[in-house]
CSV table of C-alpha atoms in Angstrom, one decimal:
chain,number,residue,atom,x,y,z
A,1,UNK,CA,-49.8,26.7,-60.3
A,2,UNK,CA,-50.8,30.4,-61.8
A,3,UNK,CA,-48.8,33.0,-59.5
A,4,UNK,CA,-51.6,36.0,-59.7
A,5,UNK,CA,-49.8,39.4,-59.5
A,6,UNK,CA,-51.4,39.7,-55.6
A,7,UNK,CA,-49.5,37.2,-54.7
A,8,UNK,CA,-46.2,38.1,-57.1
A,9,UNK,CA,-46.6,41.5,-55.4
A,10,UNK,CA,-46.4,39.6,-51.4
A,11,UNK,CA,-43.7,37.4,-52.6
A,12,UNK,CA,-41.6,40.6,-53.9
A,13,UNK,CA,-42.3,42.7,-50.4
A,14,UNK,CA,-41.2,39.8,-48.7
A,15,UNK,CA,-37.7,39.3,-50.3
A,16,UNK,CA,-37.3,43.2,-50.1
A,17,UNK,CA,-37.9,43.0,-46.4
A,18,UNK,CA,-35.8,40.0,-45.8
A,19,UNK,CA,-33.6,41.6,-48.0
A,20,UNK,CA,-33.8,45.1,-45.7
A,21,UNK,CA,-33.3,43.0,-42.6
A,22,UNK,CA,-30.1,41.2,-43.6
A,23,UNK,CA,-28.0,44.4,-44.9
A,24,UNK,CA,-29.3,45.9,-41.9
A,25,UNK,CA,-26.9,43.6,-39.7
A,26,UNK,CA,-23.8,43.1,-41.8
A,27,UNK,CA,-21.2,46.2,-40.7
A,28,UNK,CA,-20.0,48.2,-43.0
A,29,UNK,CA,-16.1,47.9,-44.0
A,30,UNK,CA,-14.3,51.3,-46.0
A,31,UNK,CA,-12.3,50.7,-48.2
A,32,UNK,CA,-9.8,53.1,-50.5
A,33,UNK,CA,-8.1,52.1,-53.9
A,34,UNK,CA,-5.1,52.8,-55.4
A,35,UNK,CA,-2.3,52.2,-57.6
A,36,UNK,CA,1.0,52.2,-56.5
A,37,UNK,CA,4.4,53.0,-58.2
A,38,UNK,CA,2.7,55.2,-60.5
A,39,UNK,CA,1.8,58.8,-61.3
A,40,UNK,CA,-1.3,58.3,-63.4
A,41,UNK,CA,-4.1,56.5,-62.3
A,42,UNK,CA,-4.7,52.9,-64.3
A,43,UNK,CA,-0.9,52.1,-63.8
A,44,UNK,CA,0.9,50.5,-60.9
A,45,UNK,CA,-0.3,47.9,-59.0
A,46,UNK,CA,-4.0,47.7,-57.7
A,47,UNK,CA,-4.3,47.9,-54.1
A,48,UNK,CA,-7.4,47.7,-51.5
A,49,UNK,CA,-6.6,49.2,-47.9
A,50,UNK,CA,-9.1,48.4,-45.5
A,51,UNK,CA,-8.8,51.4,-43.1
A,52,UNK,CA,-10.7,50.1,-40.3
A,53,UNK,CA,-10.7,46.1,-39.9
A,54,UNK,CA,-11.7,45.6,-36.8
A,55,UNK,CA,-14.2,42.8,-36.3
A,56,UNK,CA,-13.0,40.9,-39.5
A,57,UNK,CA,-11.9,37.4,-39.0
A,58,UNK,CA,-8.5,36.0,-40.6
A,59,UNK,CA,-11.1,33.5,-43.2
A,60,UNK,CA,-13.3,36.7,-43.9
A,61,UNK,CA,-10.0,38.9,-44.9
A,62,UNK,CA,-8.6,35.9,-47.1
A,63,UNK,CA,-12.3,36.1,-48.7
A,64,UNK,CA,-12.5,39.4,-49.3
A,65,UNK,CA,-8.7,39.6,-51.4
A,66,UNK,CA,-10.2,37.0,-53.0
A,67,UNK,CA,-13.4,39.3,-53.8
A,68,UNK,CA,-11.0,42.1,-54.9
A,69,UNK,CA,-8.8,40.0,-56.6
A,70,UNK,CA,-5.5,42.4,-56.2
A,71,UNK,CA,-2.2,41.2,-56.2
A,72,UNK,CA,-2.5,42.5,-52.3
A,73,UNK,CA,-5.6,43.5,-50.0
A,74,UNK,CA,-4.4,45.2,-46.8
A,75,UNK,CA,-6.3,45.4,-43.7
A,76,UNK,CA,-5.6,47.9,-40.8
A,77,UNK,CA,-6.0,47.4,-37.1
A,78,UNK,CA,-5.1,49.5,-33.7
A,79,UNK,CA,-1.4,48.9,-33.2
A,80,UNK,CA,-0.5,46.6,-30.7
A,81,UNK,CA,2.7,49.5,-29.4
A,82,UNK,CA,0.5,52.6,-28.7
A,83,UNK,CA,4.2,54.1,-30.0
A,84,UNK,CA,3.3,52.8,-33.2
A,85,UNK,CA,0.6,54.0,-35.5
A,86,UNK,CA,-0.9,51.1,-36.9
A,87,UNK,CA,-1.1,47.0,-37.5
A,88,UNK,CA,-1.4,46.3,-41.4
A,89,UNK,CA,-1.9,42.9,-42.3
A,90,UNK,CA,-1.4,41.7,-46.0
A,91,UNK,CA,-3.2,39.2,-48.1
A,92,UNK,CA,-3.0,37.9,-51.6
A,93,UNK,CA,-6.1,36.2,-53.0
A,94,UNK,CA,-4.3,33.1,-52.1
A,95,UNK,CA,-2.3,33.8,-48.9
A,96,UNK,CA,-1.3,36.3,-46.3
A,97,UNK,CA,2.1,37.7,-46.3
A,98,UNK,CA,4.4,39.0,-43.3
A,99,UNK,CA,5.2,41.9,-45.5
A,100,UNK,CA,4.8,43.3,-49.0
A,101,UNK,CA,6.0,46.4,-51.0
A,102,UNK,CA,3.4,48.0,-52.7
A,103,UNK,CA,0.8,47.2,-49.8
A,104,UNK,CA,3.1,49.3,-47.5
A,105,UNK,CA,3.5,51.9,-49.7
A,106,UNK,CA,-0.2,52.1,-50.4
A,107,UNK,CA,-1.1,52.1,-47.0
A,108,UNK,CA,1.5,54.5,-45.9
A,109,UNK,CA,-0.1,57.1,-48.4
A,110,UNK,CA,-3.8,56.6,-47.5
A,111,UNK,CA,-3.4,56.7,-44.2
A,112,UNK,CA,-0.6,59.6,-44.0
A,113,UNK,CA,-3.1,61.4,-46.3
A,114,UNK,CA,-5.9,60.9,-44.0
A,115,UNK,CA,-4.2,61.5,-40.7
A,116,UNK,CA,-2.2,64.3,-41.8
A,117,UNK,CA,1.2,62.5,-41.4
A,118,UNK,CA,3.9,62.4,-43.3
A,119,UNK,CA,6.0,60.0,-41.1
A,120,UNK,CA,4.4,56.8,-39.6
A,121,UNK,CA,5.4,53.3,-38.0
A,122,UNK,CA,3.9,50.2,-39.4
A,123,UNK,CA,3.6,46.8,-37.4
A,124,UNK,CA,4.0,44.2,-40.2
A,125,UNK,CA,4.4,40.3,-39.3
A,126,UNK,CA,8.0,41.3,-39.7
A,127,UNK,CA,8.4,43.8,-36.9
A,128,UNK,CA,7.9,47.4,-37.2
A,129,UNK,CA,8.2,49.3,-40.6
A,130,UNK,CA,9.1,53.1,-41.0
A,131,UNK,CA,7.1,55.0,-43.8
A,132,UNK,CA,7.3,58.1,-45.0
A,133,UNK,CA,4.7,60.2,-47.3
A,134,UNK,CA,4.8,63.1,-49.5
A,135,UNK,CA,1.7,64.1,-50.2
A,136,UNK,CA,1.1,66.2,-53.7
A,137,UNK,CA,-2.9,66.5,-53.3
A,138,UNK,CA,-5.9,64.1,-51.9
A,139,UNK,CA,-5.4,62.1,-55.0
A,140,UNK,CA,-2.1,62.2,-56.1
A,141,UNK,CA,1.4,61.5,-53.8
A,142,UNK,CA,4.0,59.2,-53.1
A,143,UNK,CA,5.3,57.0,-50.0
A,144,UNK,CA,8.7,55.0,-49.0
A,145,UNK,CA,8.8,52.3,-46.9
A,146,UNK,CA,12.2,51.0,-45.4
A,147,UNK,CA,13.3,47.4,-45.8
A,148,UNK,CA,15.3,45.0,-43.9
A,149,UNK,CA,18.5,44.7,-44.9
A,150,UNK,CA,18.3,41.7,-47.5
A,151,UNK,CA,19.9,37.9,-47.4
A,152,UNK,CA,21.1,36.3,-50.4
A,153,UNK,CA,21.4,32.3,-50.7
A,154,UNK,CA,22.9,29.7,-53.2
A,155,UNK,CA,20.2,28.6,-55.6
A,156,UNK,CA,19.3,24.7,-56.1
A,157,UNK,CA,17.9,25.3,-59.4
A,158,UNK,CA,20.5,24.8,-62.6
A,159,UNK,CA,20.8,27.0,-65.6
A,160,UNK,CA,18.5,24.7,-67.4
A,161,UNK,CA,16.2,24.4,-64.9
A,162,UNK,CA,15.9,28.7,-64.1
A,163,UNK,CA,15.4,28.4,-67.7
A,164,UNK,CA,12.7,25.9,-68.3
A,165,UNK,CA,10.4,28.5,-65.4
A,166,UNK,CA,10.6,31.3,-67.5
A,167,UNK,CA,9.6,29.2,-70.5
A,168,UNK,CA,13.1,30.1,-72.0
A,169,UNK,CA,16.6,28.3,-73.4
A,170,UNK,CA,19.6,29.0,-71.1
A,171,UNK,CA,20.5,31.3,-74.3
A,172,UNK,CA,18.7,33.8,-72.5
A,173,UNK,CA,20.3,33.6,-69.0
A,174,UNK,CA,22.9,36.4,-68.7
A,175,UNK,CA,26.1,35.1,-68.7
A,176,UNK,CA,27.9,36.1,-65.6
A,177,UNK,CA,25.5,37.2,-63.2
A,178,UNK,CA,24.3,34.2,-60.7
A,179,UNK,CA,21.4,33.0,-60.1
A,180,UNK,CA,20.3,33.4,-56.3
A,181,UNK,CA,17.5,33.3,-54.1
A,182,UNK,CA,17.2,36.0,-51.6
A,183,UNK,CA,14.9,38.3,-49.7
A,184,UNK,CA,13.6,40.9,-46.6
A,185,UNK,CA,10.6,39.0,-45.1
A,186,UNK,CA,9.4,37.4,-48.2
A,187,UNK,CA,11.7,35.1,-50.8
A,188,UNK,CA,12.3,35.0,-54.5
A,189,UNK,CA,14.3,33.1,-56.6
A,190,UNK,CA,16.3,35.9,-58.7
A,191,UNK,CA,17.1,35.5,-62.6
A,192,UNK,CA,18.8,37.8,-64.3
A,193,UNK,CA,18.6,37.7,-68.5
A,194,UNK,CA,20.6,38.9,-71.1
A,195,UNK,CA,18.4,41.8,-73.0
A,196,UNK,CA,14.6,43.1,-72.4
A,197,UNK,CA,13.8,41.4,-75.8
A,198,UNK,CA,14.3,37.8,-73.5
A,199,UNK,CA,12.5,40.0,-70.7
A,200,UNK,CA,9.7,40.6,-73.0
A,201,UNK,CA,10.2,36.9,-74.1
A,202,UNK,CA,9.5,35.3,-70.6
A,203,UNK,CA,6.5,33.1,-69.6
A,204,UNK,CA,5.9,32.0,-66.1
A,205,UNK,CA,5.9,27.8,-67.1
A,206,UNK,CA,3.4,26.6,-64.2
A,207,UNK,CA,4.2,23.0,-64.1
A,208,UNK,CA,8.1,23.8,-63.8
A,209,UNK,CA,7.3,26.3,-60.9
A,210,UNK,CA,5.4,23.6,-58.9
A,211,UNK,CA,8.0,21.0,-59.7
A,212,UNK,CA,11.1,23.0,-58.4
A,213,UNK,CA,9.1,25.3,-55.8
A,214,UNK,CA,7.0,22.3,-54.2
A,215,UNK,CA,4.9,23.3,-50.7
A,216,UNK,CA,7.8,26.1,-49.9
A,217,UNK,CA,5.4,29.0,-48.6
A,218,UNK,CA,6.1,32.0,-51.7
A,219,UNK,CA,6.7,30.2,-55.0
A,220,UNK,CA,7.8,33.3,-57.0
A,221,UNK,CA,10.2,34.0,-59.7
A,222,UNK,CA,11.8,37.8,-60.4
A,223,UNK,CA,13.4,37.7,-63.4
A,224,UNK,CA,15.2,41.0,-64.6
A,225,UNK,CA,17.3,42.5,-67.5
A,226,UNK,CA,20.3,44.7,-66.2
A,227,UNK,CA,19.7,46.8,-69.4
A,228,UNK,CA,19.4,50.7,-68.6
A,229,UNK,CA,17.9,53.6,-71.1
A,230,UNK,CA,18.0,57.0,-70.3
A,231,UNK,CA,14.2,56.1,-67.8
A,232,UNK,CA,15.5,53.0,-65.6
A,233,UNK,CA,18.8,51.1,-64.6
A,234,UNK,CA,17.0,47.8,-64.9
A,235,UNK,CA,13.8,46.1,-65.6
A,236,UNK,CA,11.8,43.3,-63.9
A,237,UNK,CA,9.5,41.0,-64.1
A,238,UNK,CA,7.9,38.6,-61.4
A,239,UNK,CA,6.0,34.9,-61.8
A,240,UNK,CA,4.3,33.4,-58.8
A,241,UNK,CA,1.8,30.9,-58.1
A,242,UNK,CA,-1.6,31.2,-56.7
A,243,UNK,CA,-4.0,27.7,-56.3
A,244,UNK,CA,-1.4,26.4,-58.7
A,245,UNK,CA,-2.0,28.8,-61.2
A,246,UNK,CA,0.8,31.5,-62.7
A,247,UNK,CA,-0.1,35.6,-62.5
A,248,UNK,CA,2.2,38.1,-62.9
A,249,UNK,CA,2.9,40.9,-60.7
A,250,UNK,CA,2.9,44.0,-62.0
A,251,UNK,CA,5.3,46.2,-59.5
A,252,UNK,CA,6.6,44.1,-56.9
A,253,UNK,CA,8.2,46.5,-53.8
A,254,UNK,CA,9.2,43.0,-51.8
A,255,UNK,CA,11.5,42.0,-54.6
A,256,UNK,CA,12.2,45.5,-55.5
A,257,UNK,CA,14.5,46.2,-52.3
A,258,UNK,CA,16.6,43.0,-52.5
A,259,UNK,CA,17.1,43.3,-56.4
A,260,UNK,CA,18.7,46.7,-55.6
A,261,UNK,CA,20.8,45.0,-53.2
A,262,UNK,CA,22.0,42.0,-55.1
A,263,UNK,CA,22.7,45.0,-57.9
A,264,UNK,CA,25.0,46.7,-55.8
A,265,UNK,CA,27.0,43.6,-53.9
A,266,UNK,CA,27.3,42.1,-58.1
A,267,UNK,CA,29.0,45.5,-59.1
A,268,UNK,CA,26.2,46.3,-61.3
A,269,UNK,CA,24.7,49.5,-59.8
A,270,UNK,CA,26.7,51.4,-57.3
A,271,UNK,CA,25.5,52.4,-53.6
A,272,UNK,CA,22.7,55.0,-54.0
A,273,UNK,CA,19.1,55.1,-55.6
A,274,UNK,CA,18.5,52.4,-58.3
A,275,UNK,CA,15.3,53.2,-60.9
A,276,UNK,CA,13.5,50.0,-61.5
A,277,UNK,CA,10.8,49.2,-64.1
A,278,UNK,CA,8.2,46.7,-63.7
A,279,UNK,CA,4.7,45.7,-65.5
A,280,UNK,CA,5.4,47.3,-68.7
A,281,UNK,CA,5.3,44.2,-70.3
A,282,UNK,CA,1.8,43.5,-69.0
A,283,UNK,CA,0.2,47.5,-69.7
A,284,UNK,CA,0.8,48.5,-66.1
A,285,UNK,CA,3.7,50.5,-66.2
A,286,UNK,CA,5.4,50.8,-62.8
A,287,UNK,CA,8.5,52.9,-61.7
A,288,UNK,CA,10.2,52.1,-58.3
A,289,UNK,CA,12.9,53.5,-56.9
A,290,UNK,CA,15.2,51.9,-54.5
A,291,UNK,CA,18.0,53.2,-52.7
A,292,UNK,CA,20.5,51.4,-51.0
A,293,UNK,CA,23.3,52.1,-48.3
A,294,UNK,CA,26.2,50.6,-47.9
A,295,UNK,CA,28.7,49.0,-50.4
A,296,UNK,CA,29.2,45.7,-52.0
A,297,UNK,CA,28.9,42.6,-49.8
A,298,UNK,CA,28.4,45.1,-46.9
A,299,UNK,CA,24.8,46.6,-47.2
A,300,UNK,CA,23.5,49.2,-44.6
A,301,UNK,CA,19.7,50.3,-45.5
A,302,UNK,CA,17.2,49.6,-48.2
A,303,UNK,CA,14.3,51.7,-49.3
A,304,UNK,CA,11.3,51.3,-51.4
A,305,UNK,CA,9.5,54.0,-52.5
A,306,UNK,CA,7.1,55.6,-55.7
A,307,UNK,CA,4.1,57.2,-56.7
A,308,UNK,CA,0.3,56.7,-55.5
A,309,UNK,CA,-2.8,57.7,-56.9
A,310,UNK,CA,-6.2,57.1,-55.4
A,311,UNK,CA,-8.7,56.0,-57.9
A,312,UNK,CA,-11.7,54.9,-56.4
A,313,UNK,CA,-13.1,54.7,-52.7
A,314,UNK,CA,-16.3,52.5,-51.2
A,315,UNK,CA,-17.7,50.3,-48.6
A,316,UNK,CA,-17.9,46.1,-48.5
A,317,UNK,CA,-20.5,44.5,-46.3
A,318,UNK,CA,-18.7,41.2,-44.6
């Protein structure tokens, strides 16, 4: 059949109608994006806040962190207490989380920078949150969120076997330090190494991950080197499993907080703020600091904090 341009010319109105009808009735969702644990913009960790979710449904959030493809999405509702100031909910492509670092942190900044706050209350699936921000311009800042006070557990896994996740020989396992699990809301299994050479060395081995982590709900790795220079006290790296594939994190504020408490109760770092590198090793140079309160085996308070910079801004139909 010969299309004659009268009728390629109807067919084309009609899409761009049909077209002009549909975008018509999808609402529009804001969105602001930033990297966090960072004072330039292309370092950090990625991060999409939502700053008005209302009328999205849990499947359409979990689709769009898929769509933007972040380590974390966040979206923001009303808070349910009218005492606090909002209800952030957290999603990875693959899952939402009851809390994360550098989603709080992010969202602490945009919305503190767009409400003229520098103190807010989060409501996070594990209870309310405190965040402060310290805003330097509208582009530039940076926001700390406080932590629950961390738990620390025996580990099932053997040297071999904390070896064989990391694609490493137990060589590379630091000698005296133990290997735990431990968390604030969200668990990791903690690994500490012997120099940032076996840092820089480490590969997140997929197959051993879903072996030793199985269906357990966060299937993540942070390994670290104790090893301080004259710009950090420690540096870190974190492996976890999304759909059964490995990704790497590149700043990781969950993990951040307990790390700085399982470096003060081992004797490693005394009471007071910790500097902690992350995502070097993959070009996204991160700098947390955390700062804890308390002393060895009796922890008070853990905070979280660093840079943000807003990079980009826009709207997603849904």
């Amino acid at each position: 059949m010969v299309v004659t341009r009268a009728v390629y010319r109807q067919r084309v109105a009609r899409l761009a109608d049909a077209a002009a009808r549909y975008t018509r009735t999808m609402p529009d969702f804001r969105f602001v994006q930033v990297d966090v644990f960072t004072s330039v913009p292309f370092g950090g960790n990625q991060l999409a806040v939502f700053t008005d979710a209302r009328g999205l449904a849990d499947a359409q959030m979990q689709a769009i962190a898929r769509e933007m493809n972040f380590s974390e999405s966040t979206f923001v509702f009303p808070p349910e207490d009218v005492a606090h100031d909002a209800r952030v909910r957290i999603f990875t492509p693959g899952q939402e989380l009851p809390m994360a670092g550098h989603p709080t942190v992010g969202t602490a900044w945009v919305l503190g920078q767009e409400r003229g706050k520098h103190s807010l209350v989060f409501e996070l699936g594990v209870g309310p949150t405190p965040v402060t921000v310290e805003p330097i311009d509208s582009f530039r800042g940076a926001a700390t969120m406080q932590q629950r006070v961390p738990e620390f557990w025996e580990a099932t896994a053997s040297r071999s076997e904390a070896a064989s996740l990391l694609s490493l020989t137990e060589s590379a396992l630091h000698p005296s330090l133990p290997i735990l699990n431990g968390g604030a809301g969200v668990d990791y299994l903690y690994i500490p190494l012997c120099s940032r050479t076996d840092l820089a060395a480490a590969r997140a081995n997929a197959a051993a991950m879903d072996a030793y982590f199985g269906d357990a709900f966060h299937r993540a790795v942070y390994a670290f080197c104790p090893e301080g220079d004259t710009t950090s006290d420690v540096r870190g790296r974190m492996f976890f499993l999304v759909n059964g594939a490995p990704l790497e994190d590149p700043a990781t504020g969950s993990a951040a907080g307990p790390l700085g408490g399982y470096l003060v109760n081992q004797g490693v770092c005394p009471p007071g703020a910790i500097r902690l590198q992350q995502g070097y090793e993959m070009g996204r140079p991160s700098d947390i600091v955390v700062t804890v309160g308390g002393a060895p085996g009796a922890l008070e308070s853990v905070t979280v904090g660093g840079g943000v910079v807003k990079v980009a801004e826009g709207t997603l139909w849904a």
